[in-house]
Amino acid sequence: MTELSTMKDGVANQAEASDRVLQILAEAGRLFASKGFEGTSMRDIALACGISKSLLYHHFSNKDEIYARVAVGSTLELYLFVRDRIPDGPPSQKIRAFMVATAEYFRRYRWAWIASTTAFWNDPDRQRHKERLTRRDRFENFLRGLIQEAIDAGEIRKVDVPMTGRLILSSLNWMHRWYNPNKSATPEQIAEIFFDMIFNGLRSGELVELPATEPPKAGRRKSR
Amino acid sequence: MTELSTMKDGVANQAEASDRVLQILAEAGRLFASKGFEGTSMRDIALACGISKSLLYHHFSNKDEIYARVAVGSTLELYLFVRDRIPDGPPSQKIRAFMVATAEYFRRYRWAWIASTTAFWNDPDRQRHKERLTRRDRFENFLRGLIQEAIDAGEIRKVDVPMTGRLILSSLNWMHRWYNPNKSATPEQIAEIFFDMIFNGLRSGELVELPATEPPKAGRRKSR
């Protein structure tokens, strides 16, 4: 039960996380990802944020605390961030909103995201790793709920729910490896494109290029 | 041009990579990913492979050489491995074969894969990082060629080719984060499922549950 109560506190703290704290986490994340934990000092972080060391120490008592937050925090904050951005409406549109909101979070806190994801395989702190998995599961279960809703509503076919969730999350989670902020498409636009591809499929209908009025066509789903 | 010739040599070497070398890379990869580069000795690697240190030194002159190979090698070998497994036939089936072969490679050399992917953001060697990107691009361009073929053949709709490639690769590249070898589905089976979802889409047709003979239906692709 320790874990549960830790998580509750986590939620309370994080709901209050100020822009300043998020900025610190993002800058520290960028430094940890590129220079490593050992190679990054509190001074480096303060400098990168353009704040004094004492202001930095006002928010975090040491580097470990920042790292712990960067390395597990993002999943939890992500959950709250995304949950608050899901509109009422058809479940498929909730899935789309889930993807777009996750992408927005990624754009805003990209370096914290990268540091957190990089810590996955080599965080020596097992407890922290376990907590990361718990938070990841919560986020993933939330998505699975939306997928199940869409199946129940007849909007998507009877696919394997966990596997569908993994496909959707993969498309978003891998973005940090190729996304270039200097290119034109925003992460949100990319999420929209992925949603379209996954929801509608790549496959061309038997029809494709037809003028305005579409004549009746044979059904397509059973042909595989 | 140095880079090109290095790559050519790389191809030649890797085509000859013996099972022993691949075993060493896999075991070393597992150790690097979990204990870090510093925490892993040549002795640890030899022990993990069940071979003598002198046999290990027969294949690799030092730990740096193994790490260099683990950290960039897998992308290159992957390209050769996958290319050789693409059958003749409809382009969409080539894409499916691409996905299944990548998944097979992942299953066989999972720890080398993980170590290599983990090195992406924190490999201090810039030249090696650059080489990794070049190899990644080659692998990705190969997939893009298959996607373009499928579009030209009318099998898939006129999607954004690079973006489609990224979606497909994301589904495979993220697998190391959740795949559990003790669960029943193999990576190859998972790749088949993802191919089906991406190719056919999640969306339920307007038809769905109809008896054997399917009556004509209105086209679906334009309705978004």
XYZ file of C-alpha atoms in Angstrom:
448
model
C 0.000 0.000 0.000
C 3.016 2.255 0.343
C 3.094 2.469 -3.364
C -0.502 3.495 -3.702
C -0.202 6.288 -1.198
C 3.038 7.475 -2.812
C 1.196 7.669 -6.044
C -1.637 9.647 -4.546
C 0.773 12.202 -3.196
C 2.408 12.196 -6.574
C -0.865 13.116 -8.209
C -1.498 15.943 -5.762
C 1.999 17.372 -6.190
C 1.965 17.109 -9.887
C -1.380 18.710 -10.387
C 0.213 21.746 -8.781
C 3.448 21.593 -10.743
C 4.198 25.141 -11.797
C 5.538 26.206 -15.150
C 8.825 26.829 -13.400
C 9.039 23.251 -12.179
C 8.159 21.952 -15.618
C 10.834 24.168 -17.134
C 13.405 22.828 -14.675
C 12.414 19.248 -15.471
C 12.624 19.859 -19.203
C 16.050 21.545 -19.039
C 17.413 18.980 -16.598
C 16.036 16.223 -18.809
C 17.847 17.622 -21.813
C 21.089 17.798 -19.848
C 20.729 14.307 -18.359
C 19.955 12.840 -21.764
C 22.962 14.428 -23.440
C 25.590 14.663 -20.662
C 24.454 11.904 -18.340
C 23.549 12.183 -14.669
C 27.156 12.444 -13.460
C 28.070 15.021 -16.090
C 25.271 17.381 -15.085
C 25.513 19.709 -12.065
C 22.878 21.763 -10.237
C 24.753 24.781 -11.561
C 24.319 23.567 -15.158
C 20.608 23.151 -14.606
C 20.186 26.588 -13.041
C 22.170 28.160 -15.886
C 20.106 26.368 -18.527
C 16.912 27.647 -16.911
C 18.292 31.156 -16.555
C 17.609 31.144 -12.803
C 19.774 31.396 -9.699
C 20.995 28.301 -7.912
C 19.069 29.370 -4.825
C 15.814 29.508 -6.759
C 16.590 26.062 -8.124
C 17.194 24.803 -4.568
C 13.908 26.350 -3.539
C 12.164 23.856 -5.833
C 14.427 20.826 -5.498
C 16.719 19.961 -2.614
C 19.223 18.088 -4.781
C 20.022 16.615 -8.162
C 18.724 13.175 -7.205
C 15.315 14.624 -6.558
C 15.230 16.259 -9.987
C 16.411 13.079 -11.634
C 13.828 10.989 -9.833
C 11.139 13.353 -11.055
C 12.421 13.431 -14.616
C 12.881 9.698 -14.729
C 9.448 8.692 -13.493
C 7.472 11.874 -13.350
C 6.658 12.322 -16.949
C 4.403 9.298 -17.208
C 2.268 10.416 -14.339
C 1.957 14.006 -15.414
C 1.250 12.754 -18.879
C -1.724 10.780 -17.623
C -3.280 13.818 -15.953
C -2.461 16.058 -18.877
C -4.089 13.732 -21.382
C -7.086 12.746 -19.246
C -8.095 16.400 -18.964
C -8.083 16.800 -22.732
C -10.470 14.025 -23.715
C -13.736 15.524 -24.987
C -17.175 13.994 -24.799
C -18.268 12.415 -28.033
C -17.735 9.293 -30.125
C -15.073 6.980 -28.634
C -12.970 7.065 -31.795
C -12.688 10.827 -31.381
C -11.577 10.276 -27.804
C -8.811 8.035 -29.100
C -7.815 10.734 -31.540
C -7.818 13.307 -28.732
C -5.726 10.937 -26.602
C -3.131 10.779 -29.362
C -3.105 14.497 -30.019
C -2.841 15.369 -26.321
C 0.024 12.920 -25.835
C 1.774 14.522 -28.788
C 1.203 17.973 -27.326
C 2.744 16.868 -24.054
C 5.678 15.443 -25.972
C 6.183 18.734 -27.816
C 6.061 20.762 -24.618
C 8.347 18.586 -22.489
C 10.378 16.848 -25.127
C 13.650 16.649 -23.237
C 12.089 15.459 -20.036
C 10.335 12.841 -22.142
C 13.608 11.765 -23.731
C 15.477 11.601 -20.422
C 12.654 9.611 -18.905
C 12.471 7.163 -21.768
C 16.256 6.822 -21.862
C 16.290 5.937 -18.172
C 14.014 2.968 -18.791
C 16.608 0.274 -19.328
C 19.401 1.580 -17.182
C 17.894 3.181 -14.131
C 19.719 1.391 -11.303
C 16.917 2.220 -8.870
C 14.596 -0.808 -9.052
C 11.875 0.795 -6.969
C 11.760 3.733 -9.294
C 11.665 1.429 -12.277
C 8.739 -0.432 -10.735
C 6.910 2.812 -10.112
C 7.528 3.814 -13.717
C 5.917 0.578 -14.866
C 2.915 1.127 -12.610
C 2.395 4.587 -14.035
C 2.883 3.381 -17.561
C 0.232 0.724 -16.940
C -2.225 3.290 -15.678
C -1.760 5.441 -18.745
C -2.058 2.415 -20.995
C -5.161 1.113 -19.239
C -6.803 4.447 -19.765
C -6.237 4.101 -23.517
C -7.460 0.511 -23.479
C -10.690 1.704 -21.912
C -11.211 4.099 -24.812
C -10.512 1.362 -27.352
C -12.998 -0.959 -25.666
C -15.568 1.835 -25.748
C -15.019 2.250 -29.482
C -15.473 -1.489 -30.025
C -18.638 -1.547 -27.931
C -19.970 1.384 -29.936
C -19.286 -0.516 -33.177
C -16.843 2.125 -34.384
C -13.877 -0.186 -34.548
C -13.769 -3.871 -35.303
C -13.210 -6.533 -32.669
C -9.452 -6.212 -32.461
C -7.173 -7.315 -29.639
C -7.454 -4.376 -27.223
C -4.027 -4.542 -25.530
C -2.326 -5.019 -28.883
C -4.197 -2.065 -30.366
C -3.168 0.063 -27.419
C 0.442 -0.916 -27.973
C 0.303 -0.005 -31.636
C -1.117 3.426 -30.840
C 1.376 4.069 -28.063
C 4.275 2.867 -30.200
C 3.471 5.435 -32.844
C 3.691 8.164 -30.192
C 6.469 6.771 -28.044
C 8.874 6.359 -30.904
C 8.427 9.926 -32.081
C 11.277 11.213 -29.957
C 13.689 9.246 -32.096
C 12.902 10.924 -35.375
C 10.906 14.099 -34.717
C 12.745 17.235 -35.750
C 11.297 20.457 -34.297
C 12.684 22.401 -37.268
C 10.544 20.528 -39.751
C 7.063 21.759 -40.470
C 4.639 19.191 -39.028
C 3.948 19.570 -35.320
C 3.716 16.497 -33.087
C -0.029 17.115 -32.890
C -0.329 17.043 -36.677
C 1.751 13.886 -36.795
C -0.566 12.300 -34.229
C -3.550 13.166 -36.454
C -1.879 11.519 -39.435
C -1.109 8.383 -37.426
C -4.652 8.270 -36.114
C -5.960 8.418 -39.670
C -3.623 5.658 -40.842
C -4.372 3.342 -37.942
C -8.101 3.996 -37.856
C -8.776 3.931 -41.597
C -5.949 1.629 -42.640
C -3.474 2.026 -45.479
C -5.312 -0.252 -47.793
C -6.953 1.366 -50.758
C -10.628 0.617 -51.114
C -11.631 -1.252 -54.216
C -12.877 2.112 -55.402
C -10.401 4.974 -54.878
C -10.639 7.519 -57.692
C -14.250 8.039 -58.506
C -16.160 11.225 -59.287
C -18.467 12.867 -56.744
C -21.207 10.242 -56.696
C -19.863 6.935 -55.526
C -21.589 3.893 -56.966
C -22.263 0.897 -54.714
C -19.233 -1.310 -54.136
C -18.661 -4.767 -52.760
C -17.791 -4.881 -49.069
C -14.117 -5.065 -48.304
C -13.570 -6.303 -44.795
C -13.999 -9.993 -45.412
C -11.661 -10.309 -48.366
C -8.478 -11.145 -46.455
C 33.939 9.016 -48.974
C 35.600 7.528 -45.931
C 32.181 6.812 -44.572
C 31.026 4.991 -47.663
C 34.023 2.712 -47.758
C 33.706 2.039 -44.027
C 30.156 1.017 -44.667
C 31.141 -1.298 -47.492
C 33.636 -3.029 -45.250
C 30.969 -3.182 -42.640
C 28.674 -5.009 -45.007
C 31.353 -7.490 -45.980
C 32.293 -8.197 -42.371
C 28.775 -8.538 -41.228
C 27.699 -10.840 -43.986
C 30.307 -13.194 -42.563
C 29.374 -12.688 -38.916
C 29.362 -16.129 -37.373
C 26.832 -17.397 -34.877
C 29.570 -17.054 -32.264
C 30.018 -13.365 -33.000
C 26.273 -12.812 -32.896
C 26.110 -14.637 -29.570
C 28.861 -12.435 -28.165
C 27.097 -9.300 -29.361
C 23.809 -10.427 -27.853
C 25.309 -11.300 -24.465
C 27.444 -8.176 -24.373
C 24.410 -6.139 -25.346
C 22.424 -7.572 -22.475
C 25.232 -6.771 -20.047
C 25.779 -3.229 -21.393
C 22.074 -2.490 -21.229
C 21.722 -3.664 -17.639
C 25.136 -2.917 -16.051
C 26.387 -0.142 -18.293
C 29.609 -0.047 -20.276
C 31.830 0.634 -17.262
C 30.204 -2.065 -15.177
C 30.816 -4.786 -17.758
C 34.188 -6.525 -18.166
C 35.546 -8.775 -20.917
C 35.507 -11.510 -18.287
C 31.761 -10.955 -17.696
C 31.105 -11.244 -21.404
C 33.156 -14.427 -21.795
C 31.401 -15.954 -18.783
C 27.968 -15.050 -20.116
C 28.817 -16.719 -23.433
C 30.281 -19.774 -21.750
C 33.569 -19.332 -23.595
C 37.158 -18.656 -22.543
C 38.557 -15.142 -22.442
C 41.089 -16.107 -25.086
C 38.369 -17.208 -27.486
C 36.596 -13.918 -26.833
C 39.825 -12.027 -27.624
C 40.146 -14.055 -30.782
C 36.988 -12.358 -32.038
C 37.309 -8.903 -30.486
C 40.481 -7.160 -29.411
C 38.814 -5.156 -26.631
C 35.580 -4.081 -25.029
C 35.380 -0.871 -27.069
C 35.274 -2.886 -30.242
C 32.396 -4.990 -28.959
C 30.527 -1.934 -27.788
C 31.035 -0.168 -31.113
C 29.603 -3.190 -32.859
C 26.674 -3.549 -30.489
C 25.896 0.139 -30.564
C 25.852 0.593 -34.339
C 26.071 -2.881 -35.746
C 22.579 -4.054 -35.235
C 21.008 -1.628 -37.706
C 23.315 -2.718 -40.470
C 22.963 -6.420 -39.875
C 19.244 -5.897 -39.587
C 19.141 -4.415 -43.071
C 20.895 -7.432 -44.603
C 18.872 -9.870 -42.547
C 15.569 -8.338 -43.619
C 16.479 -7.696 -47.246
C 17.229 -11.383 -47.729
C 13.796 -12.337 -46.424
C 11.601 -10.314 -48.776
C 9.784 -12.628 -51.180
C 8.630 -11.848 -54.681
C 4.948 -11.062 -54.879
C 2.510 -8.237 -54.192
C 4.195 -5.230 -52.542
C 1.877 -5.347 -49.539
C 3.136 -8.842 -48.837
C 6.678 -7.547 -49.040
C 5.805 -5.001 -46.379
C 4.370 -7.764 -44.248
C 7.535 -9.836 -44.782
C 9.636 -6.783 -43.876
C 7.780 -6.491 -40.583
C 7.958 -10.189 -39.773
C 11.674 -10.408 -40.597
C 12.442 -7.356 -38.453
C 10.535 -8.994 -35.619
C 12.463 -12.225 -36.094
C 15.721 -10.336 -35.886
C 14.493 -8.643 -32.744
C 13.608 -11.994 -31.181
C 16.999 -13.485 -32.018
C 19.185 -10.598 -30.908
C 16.961 -8.891 -28.429
C 19.630 -7.716 -26.022
C 21.920 -6.409 -28.725
C 18.888 -4.571 -30.045
C 18.137 -3.087 -26.634
C 21.739 -2.037 -26.021
C 21.903 -0.471 -29.437
C 18.653 1.410 -29.039
C 19.614 2.530 -25.530
C 22.878 3.961 -26.853
C 20.995 6.251 -29.215
C 20.696 9.329 -27.025
C 23.782 8.977 -24.937
C 26.536 7.586 -27.095
C 29.323 10.139 -26.566
C 30.938 9.116 -29.853
C 29.444 11.523 -32.422
C 30.946 9.738 -35.397
C 29.361 6.491 -34.289
C 26.053 8.245 -33.761
C 26.263 9.656 -37.281
C 26.986 6.231 -38.691
C 24.020 4.846 -36.793
C 21.780 7.463 -38.405
C 23.137 6.641 -41.866
C 22.374 2.972 -41.356
C 18.970 3.709 -39.947
C 18.222 5.808 -43.029
C 19.232 2.997 -45.328
C 16.949 0.555 -43.574
C 14.132 3.077 -43.576
C 14.597 3.938 -47.255
C 14.327 0.289 -48.089
C 10.925 0.176 -46.401
C 9.848 3.398 -48.096
C 10.632 1.803 -51.441
C 8.268 -1.056 -50.615
C 5.538 1.353 -49.560
C 5.902 3.328 -52.772
C 5.660 0.068 -54.726
C 2.425 -0.779 -52.930
C 1.000 2.653 -53.735
C 2.015 2.360 -57.396
C 0.370 -1.044 -57.552
C -2.835 0.451 -56.135
C -2.695 -1.773 -53.056
C -2.473 1.071 -50.591
C -3.904 4.539 -50.798
C -1.834 7.625 -51.551
C -0.498 8.126 -48.063
C 2.554 10.101 -47.022
C 5.337 7.562 -47.613
C 7.885 8.700 -44.996
C 5.152 8.996 -42.391
C 3.844 5.532 -43.190
C 7.343 4.128 -42.869
C 7.669 5.768 -39.468
C 4.393 4.300 -38.274
C 5.442 0.801 -39.336
C 8.895 1.120 -37.819
C 7.495 2.571 -34.603
C 5.340 -0.479 -34.100
C 8.443 -2.668 -34.333
C 10.974 -0.423 -32.658
C 8.919 0.065 -29.555
C 8.429 -3.656 -29.039
C 11.513 -3.987 -26.855
C 9.811 -1.900 -24.221
C 6.885 -4.188 -23.628
C 7.584 -7.562 -25.221
C 7.807 -10.378 -22.703
C 9.418 -13.568 -24.023
C 7.474 -15.609 -21.481
C 4.135 -14.628 -22.954
C 2.700 -16.658 -25.767
C 2.796 -14.465 -28.895
C 6.137 -14.404 -30.689
C 7.507 -11.150 -32.098
C 6.742 -12.498 -35.574
C 3.096 -13.074 -34.635
C 2.926 -9.610 -33.131
C 4.306 -8.167 -36.368
C 1.557 -9.968 -38.298
C -1.088 -8.482 -36.023
C 0.348 -4.987 -36.430
C 0.511 -5.420 -40.193
C -3.150 -6.371 -40.231
C -4.152 -3.397 -38.079
C -2.143 -0.870 -40.070
C -3.014 -2.276 -43.473
C -6.714 -2.914 -42.902
C -7.345 -0.259 -40.283
C -9.199 -0.550 -37.000
C -12.376 0.932 -38.312
C -15.297 -1.410 -38.673
C -16.760 -1.416 -42.151
C -20.292 -0.213 -42.611
C -21.142 -3.848 -43.143
C -19.424 -6.125 -40.600
C -21.683 -9.018 -39.682
C -23.332 -10.293 -42.804
C -24.030 -13.855 -43.929
C -21.925 -15.565 -46.609
C -23.041 -13.526 -49.629
C -22.187 -9.901 -49.187
C -24.576 -7.476 -50.845
C -23.147 -4.347 -52.516
C -22.248 -1.581 -50.103
C -21.475 2.082 -50.424
C -17.759 2.922 -50.646
C -16.192 3.819 -47.355
C -12.959 5.663 -47.961
C -14.364 9.083 -48.694
C -16.645 9.339 -45.716
C -14.224 11.046 -43.320
